[in-house]
Coordinates of N, CA, C and O in Angstrom, one line a residue:
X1 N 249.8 108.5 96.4 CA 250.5 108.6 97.7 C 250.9 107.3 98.1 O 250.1 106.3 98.0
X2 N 252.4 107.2 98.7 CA 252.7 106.1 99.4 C 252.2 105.9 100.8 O 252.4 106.9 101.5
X3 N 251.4 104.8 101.2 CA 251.1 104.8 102.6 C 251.9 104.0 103.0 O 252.3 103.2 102.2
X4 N 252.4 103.9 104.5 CA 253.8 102.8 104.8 C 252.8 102.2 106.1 O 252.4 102.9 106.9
X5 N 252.4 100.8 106.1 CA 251.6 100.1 106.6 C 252.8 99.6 107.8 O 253.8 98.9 107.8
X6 N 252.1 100.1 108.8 CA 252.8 99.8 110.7 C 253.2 98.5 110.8 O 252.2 97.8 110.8
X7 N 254.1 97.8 111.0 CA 254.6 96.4 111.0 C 253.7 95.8 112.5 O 253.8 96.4 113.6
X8 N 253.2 95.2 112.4 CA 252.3 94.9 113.6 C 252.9 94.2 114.8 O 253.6 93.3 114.5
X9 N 252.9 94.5 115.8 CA 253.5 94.0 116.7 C 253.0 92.1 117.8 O 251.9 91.7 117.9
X10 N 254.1 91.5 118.2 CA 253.5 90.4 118.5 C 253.0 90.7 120.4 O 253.6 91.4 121.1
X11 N 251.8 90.1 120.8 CA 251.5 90.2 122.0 C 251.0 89.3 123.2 O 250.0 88.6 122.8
X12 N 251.2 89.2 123.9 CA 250.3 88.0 124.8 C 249.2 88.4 125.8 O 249.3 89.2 126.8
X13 N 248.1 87.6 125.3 CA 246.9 88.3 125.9 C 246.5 88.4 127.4 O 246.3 87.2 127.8
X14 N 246.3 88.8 127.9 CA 246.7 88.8 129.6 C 245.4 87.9 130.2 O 245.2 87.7 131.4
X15 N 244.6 87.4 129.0 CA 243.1 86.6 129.7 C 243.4 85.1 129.7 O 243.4 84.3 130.6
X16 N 243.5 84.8 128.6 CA 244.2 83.7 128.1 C 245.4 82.9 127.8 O 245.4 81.7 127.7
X17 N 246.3 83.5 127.5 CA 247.6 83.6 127.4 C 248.0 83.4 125.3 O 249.1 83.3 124.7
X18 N 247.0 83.6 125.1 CA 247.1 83.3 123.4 C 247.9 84.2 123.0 O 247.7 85.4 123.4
X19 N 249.3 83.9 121.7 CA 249.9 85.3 121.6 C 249.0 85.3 120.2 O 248.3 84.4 119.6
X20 N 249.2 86.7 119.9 CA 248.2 87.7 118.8 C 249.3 88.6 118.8 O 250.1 88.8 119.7
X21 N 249.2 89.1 117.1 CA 249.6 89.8 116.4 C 249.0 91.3 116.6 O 247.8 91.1 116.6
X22 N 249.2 92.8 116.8 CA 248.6 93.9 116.9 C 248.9 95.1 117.6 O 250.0 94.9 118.2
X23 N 248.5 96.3 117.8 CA 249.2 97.7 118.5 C 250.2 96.9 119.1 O 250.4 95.7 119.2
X24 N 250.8 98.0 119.4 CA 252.0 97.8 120.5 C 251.3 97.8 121.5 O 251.7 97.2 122.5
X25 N 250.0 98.5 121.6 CA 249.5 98.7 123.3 C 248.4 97.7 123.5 O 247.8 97.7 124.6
X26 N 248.4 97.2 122.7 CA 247.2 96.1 122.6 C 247.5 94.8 123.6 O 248.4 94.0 123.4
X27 N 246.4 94.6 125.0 CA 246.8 93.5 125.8 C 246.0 92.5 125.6 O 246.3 91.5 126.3
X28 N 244.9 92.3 124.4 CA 243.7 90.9 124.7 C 243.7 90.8 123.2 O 243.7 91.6 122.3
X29 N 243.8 89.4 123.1 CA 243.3 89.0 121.6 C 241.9 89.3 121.4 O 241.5 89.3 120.2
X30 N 241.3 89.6 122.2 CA 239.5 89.5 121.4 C 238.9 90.6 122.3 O 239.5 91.0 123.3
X31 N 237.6 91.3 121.7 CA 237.1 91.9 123.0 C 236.1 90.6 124.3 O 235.4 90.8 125.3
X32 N 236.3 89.8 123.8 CA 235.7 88.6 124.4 C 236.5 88.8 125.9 O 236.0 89.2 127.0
X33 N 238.0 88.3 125.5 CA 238.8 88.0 126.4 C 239.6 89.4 127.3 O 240.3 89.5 128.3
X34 N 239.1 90.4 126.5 CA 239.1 91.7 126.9 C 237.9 91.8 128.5 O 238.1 92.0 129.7
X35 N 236.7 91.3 127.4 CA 235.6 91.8 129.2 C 235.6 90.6 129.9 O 235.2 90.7 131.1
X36 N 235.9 89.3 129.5 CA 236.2 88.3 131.2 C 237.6 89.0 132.0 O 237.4 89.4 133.2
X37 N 238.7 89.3 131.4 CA 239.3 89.9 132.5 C 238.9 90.9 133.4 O 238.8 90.8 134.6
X38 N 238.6 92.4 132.6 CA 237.8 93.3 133.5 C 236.6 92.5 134.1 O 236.3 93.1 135.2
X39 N 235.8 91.7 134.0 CA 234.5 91.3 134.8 C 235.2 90.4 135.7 O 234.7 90.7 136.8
X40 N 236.0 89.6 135.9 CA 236.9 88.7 136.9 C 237.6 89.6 138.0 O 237.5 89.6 139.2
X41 N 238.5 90.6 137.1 CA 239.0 91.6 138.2 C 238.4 92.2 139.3 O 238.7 92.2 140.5
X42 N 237.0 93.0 138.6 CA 235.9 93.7 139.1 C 235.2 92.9 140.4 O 234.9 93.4 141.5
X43 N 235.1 91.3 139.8 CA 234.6 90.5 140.9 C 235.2 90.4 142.2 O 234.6 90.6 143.3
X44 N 236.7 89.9 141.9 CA 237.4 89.9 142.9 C 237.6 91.0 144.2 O 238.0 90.7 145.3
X45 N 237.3 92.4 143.7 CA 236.9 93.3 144.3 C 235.9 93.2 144.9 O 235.8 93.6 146.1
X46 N 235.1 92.7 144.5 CA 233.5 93.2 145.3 C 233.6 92.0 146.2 O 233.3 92.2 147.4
X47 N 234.2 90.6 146.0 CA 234.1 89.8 146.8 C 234.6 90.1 147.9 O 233.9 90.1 148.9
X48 N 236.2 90.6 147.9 CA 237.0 91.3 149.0 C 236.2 92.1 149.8 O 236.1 92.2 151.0
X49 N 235.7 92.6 149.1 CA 234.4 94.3 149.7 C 233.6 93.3 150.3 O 233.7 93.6 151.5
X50 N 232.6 92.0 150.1 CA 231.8 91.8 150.7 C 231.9 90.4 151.8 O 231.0 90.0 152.4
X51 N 233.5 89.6 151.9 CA 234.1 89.1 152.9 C 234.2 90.0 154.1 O 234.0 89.6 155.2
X52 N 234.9 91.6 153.7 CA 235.4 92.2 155.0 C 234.1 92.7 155.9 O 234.2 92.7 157.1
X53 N 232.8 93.2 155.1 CA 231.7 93.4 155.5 C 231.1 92.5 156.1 O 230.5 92.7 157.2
X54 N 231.2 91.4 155.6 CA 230.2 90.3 156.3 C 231.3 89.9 157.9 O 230.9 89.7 159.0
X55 N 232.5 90.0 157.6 CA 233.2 90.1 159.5 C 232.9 90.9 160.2 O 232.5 90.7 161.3
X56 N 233.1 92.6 159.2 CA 232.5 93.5 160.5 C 231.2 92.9 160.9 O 231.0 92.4 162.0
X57 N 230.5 92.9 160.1 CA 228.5 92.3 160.5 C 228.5 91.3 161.8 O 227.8 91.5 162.7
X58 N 229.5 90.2 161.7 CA 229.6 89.7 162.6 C 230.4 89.8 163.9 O 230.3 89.1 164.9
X59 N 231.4 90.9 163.6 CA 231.9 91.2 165.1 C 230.9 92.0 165.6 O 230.4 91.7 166.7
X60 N 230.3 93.1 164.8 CA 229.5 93.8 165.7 C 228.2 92.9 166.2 O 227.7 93.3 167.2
X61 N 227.6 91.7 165.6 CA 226.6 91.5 166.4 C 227.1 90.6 167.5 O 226.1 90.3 168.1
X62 N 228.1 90.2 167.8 CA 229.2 89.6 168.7 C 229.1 90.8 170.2 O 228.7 90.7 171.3
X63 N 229.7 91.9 169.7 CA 229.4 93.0 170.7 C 228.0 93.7 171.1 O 227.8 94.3 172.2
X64 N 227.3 93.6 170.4 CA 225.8 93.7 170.9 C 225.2 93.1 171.5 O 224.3 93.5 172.3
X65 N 225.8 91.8 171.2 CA 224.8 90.4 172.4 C 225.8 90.8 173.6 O 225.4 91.1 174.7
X66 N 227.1 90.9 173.4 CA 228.0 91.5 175.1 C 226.6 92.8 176.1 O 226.0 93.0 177.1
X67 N 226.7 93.3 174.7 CA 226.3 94.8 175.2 C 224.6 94.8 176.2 O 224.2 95.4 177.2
X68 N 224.0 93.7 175.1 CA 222.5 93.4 175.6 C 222.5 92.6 176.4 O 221.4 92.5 177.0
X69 N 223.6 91.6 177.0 CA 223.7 90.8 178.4 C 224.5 91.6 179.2 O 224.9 91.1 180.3
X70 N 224.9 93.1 179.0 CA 225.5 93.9 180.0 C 226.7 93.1 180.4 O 227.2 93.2 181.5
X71 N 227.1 92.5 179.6 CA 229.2 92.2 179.7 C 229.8 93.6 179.2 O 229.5 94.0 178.1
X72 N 230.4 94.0 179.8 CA 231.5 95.5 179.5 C 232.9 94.6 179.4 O 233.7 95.3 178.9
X73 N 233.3 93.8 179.6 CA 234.7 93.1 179.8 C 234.6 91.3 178.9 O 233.6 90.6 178.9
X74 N 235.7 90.7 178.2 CA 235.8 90.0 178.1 C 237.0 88.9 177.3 O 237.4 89.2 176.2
X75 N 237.4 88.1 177.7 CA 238.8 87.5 177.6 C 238.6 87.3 176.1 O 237.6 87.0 175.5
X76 N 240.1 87.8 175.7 CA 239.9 87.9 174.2 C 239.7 86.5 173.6 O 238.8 86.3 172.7
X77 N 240.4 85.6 174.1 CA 239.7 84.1 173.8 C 238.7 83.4 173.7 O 238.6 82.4 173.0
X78 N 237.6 84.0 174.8 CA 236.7 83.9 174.8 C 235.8 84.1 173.4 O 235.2 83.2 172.9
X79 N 235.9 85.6 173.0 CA 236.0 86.5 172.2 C 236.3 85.6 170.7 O 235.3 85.5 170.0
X80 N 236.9 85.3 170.5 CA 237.6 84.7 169.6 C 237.0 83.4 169.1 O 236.6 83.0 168.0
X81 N 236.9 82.6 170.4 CA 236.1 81.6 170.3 C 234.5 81.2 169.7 O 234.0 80.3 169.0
X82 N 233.8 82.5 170.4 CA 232.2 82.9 169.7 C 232.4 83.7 168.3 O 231.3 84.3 167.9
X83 N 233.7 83.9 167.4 CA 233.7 84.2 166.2 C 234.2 85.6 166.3 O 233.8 86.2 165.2
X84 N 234.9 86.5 167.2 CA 235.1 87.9 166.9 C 236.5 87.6 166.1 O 237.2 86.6 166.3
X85 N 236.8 88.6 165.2 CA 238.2 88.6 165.0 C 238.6 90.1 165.1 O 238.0 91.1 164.6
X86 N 239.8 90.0 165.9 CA 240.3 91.6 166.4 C 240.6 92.2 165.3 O 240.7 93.4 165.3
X87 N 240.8 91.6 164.2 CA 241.5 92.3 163.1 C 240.5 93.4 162.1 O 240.8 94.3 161.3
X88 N 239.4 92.7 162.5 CA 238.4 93.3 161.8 C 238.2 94.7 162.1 O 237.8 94.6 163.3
X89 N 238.2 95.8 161.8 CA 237.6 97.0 163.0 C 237.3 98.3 161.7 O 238.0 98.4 160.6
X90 N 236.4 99.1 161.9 CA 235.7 100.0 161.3 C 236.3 101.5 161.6 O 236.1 102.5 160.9
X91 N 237.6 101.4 163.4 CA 238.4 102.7 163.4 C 239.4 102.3 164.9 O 239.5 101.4 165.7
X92 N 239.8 103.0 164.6 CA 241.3 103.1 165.5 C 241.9 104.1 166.5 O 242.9 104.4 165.8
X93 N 242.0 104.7 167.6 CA 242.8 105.4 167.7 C 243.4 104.7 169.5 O 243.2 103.5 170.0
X94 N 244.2 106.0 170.3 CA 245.1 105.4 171.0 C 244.8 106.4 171.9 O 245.2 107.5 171.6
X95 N 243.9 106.3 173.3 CA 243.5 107.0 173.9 C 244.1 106.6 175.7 O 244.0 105.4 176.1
X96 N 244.6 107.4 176.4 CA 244.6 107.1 178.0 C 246.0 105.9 178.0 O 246.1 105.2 179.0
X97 N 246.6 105.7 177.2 CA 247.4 104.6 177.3 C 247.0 102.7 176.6 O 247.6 101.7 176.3
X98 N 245.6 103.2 176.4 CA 244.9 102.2 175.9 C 244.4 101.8 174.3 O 243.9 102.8 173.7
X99 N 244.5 101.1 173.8 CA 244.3 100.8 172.4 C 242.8 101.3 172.1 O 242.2 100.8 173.1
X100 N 242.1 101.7 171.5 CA 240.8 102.1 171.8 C 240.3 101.7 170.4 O 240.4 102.5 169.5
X101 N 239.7 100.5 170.0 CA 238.8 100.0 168.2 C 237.6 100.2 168.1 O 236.9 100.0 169.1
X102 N 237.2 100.4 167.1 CA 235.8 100.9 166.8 C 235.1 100.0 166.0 O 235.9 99.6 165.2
X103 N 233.7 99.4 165.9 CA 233.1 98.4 164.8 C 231.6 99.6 165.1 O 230.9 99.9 166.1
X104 N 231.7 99.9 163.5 CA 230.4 101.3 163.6 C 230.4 101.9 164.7 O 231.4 102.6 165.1
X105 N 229.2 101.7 165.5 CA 228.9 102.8 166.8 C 229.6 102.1 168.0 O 229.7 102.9 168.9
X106 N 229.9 101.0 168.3 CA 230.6 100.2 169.2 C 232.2 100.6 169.5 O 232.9 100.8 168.6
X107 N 232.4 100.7 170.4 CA 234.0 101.4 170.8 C 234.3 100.6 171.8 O 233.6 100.5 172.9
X108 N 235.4 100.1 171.7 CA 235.7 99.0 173.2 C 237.4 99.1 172.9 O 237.9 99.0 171.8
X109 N 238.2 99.2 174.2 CA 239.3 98.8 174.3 C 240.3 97.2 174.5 O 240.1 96.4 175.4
X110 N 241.2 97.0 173.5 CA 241.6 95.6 173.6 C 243.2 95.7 174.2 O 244.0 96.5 173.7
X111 N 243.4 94.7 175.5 CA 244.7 94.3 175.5 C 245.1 93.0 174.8 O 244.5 92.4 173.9
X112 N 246.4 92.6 175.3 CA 246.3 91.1 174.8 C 245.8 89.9 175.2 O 245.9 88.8 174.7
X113 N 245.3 90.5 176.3 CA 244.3 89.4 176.8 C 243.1 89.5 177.0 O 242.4 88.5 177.5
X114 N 242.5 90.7 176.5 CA 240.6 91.2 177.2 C 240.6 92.1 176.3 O 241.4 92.9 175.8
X115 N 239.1 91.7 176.1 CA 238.5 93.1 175.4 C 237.3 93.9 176.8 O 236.5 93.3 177.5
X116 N 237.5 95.4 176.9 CA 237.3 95.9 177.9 C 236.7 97.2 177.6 O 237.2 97.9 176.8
X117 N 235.9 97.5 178.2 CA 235.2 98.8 178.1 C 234.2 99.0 177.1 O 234.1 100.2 176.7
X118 N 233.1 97.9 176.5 CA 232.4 97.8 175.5 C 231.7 99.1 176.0 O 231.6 99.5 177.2
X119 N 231.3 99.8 174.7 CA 230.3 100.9 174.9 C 229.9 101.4 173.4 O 230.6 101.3 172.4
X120 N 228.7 102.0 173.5 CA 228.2 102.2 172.1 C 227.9 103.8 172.4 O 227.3 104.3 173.3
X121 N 228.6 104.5 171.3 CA 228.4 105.8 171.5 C 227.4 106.3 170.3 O 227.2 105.7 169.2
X122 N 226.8 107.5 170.7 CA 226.3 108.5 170.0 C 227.0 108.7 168.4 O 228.0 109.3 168.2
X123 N 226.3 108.1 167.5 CA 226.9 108.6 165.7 C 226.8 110.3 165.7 O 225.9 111.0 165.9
X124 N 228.3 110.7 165.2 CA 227.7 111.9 165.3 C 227.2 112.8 163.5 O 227.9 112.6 162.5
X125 N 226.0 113.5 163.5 CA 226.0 114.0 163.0 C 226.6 114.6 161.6 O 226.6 115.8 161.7
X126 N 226.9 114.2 160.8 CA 227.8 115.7 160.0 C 226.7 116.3 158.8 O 225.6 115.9 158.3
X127 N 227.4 117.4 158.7 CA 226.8 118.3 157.7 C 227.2 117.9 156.0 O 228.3 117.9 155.6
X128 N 226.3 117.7 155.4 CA 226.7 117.3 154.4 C 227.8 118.5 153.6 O 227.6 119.7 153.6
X129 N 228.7 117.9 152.9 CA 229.8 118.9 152.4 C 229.3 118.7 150.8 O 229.3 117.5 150.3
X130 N 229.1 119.8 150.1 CA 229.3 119.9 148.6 C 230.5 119.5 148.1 O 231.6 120.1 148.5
X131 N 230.6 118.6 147.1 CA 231.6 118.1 146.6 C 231.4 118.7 144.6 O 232.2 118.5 143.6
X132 N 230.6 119.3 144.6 CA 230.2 119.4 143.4 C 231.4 120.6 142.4 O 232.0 121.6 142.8
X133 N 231.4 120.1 141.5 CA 232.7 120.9 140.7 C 231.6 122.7 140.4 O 232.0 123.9 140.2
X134 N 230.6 122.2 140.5 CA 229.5 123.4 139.9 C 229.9 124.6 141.3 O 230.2 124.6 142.5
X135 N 229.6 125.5 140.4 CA 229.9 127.1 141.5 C 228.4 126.8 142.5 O 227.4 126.2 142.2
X136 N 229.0 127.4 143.7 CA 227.9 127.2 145.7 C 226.8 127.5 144.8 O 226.2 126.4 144.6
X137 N 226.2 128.7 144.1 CA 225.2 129.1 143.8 C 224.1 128.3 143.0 O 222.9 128.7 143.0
X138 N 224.7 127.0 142.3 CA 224.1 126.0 142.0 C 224.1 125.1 142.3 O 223.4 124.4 141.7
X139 N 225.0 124.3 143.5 CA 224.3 123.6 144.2 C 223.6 123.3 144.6 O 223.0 124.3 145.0
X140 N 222.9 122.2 144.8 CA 221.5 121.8 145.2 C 222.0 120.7 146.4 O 221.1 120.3 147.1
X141 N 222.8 120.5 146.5 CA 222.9 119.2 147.8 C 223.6 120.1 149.4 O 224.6 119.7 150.1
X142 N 222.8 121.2 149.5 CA 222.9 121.5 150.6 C 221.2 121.3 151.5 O 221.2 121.6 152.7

């Protein structure tokens, strides 16, 4: 039998930039330089994940100390100043004419000049929902 051997293709490796000979679909010269990219990528993620957490962490304990010195009102500058940043927020919606932001259980409305109406509401509840591909009858996470 004749076997007709695949002309190999040229590639540049997306970790290091070395070109290598191989598949057409092949993006890394080595499995080396294969897992620093996925472990670099992966990092950059969790970093992002744990910058935006460590802001919420700190706007909310920003509005706790308001909440535990009984401030309901406060100039966003002010605000700004002791380290809140408005941008940070855990929810959103648009209630009475007013911007209404949420950081966890904390809910306070912001203009462009004050943050107003601090208040910490009640978490509500939910029922846990089965997500399981398995038929109700074998569920177990109810």
């Amino acid at each position: 039998m004749d076997y007709k051997i695949k002309e190999e293709e040229k590639g540049t490796c997306l970790e290091c930039g070395k070109e290598f000979y191989g598949r057409s679909d092949k993006k890394f010269c080595s499995s080396a330089c294969k897992n620093h990219y996925h472990n670099r990528t992966s990092d950059d993620k969790r970093l992002m994940k744990q910058r935006i957490f460590t802001d919420l962490s700190a706007n909310y304990a920003i509005l706790e100390k308001l909440l535990n010195m009984g401030l309901k009102v406060i100039n966003l500058c002010d605000a700004e100043a002791i380290g809140f940043r408005s941008s940070i927020i855990t929810g959103y919606s648009k209630t009475k004419g007013h911007n209404e932001f949420r950081c966890f259980d904390i809910r306070y409305c912001q203009s462009p000049t004050r943050i107003f109406n601090i208040r910490r509401v009640e978490l509500e509840r939910t029922k846990r929902v089965c997500r399981s591909p398995l038929p109700q009858s074998s569920c177990k996470c109810r």
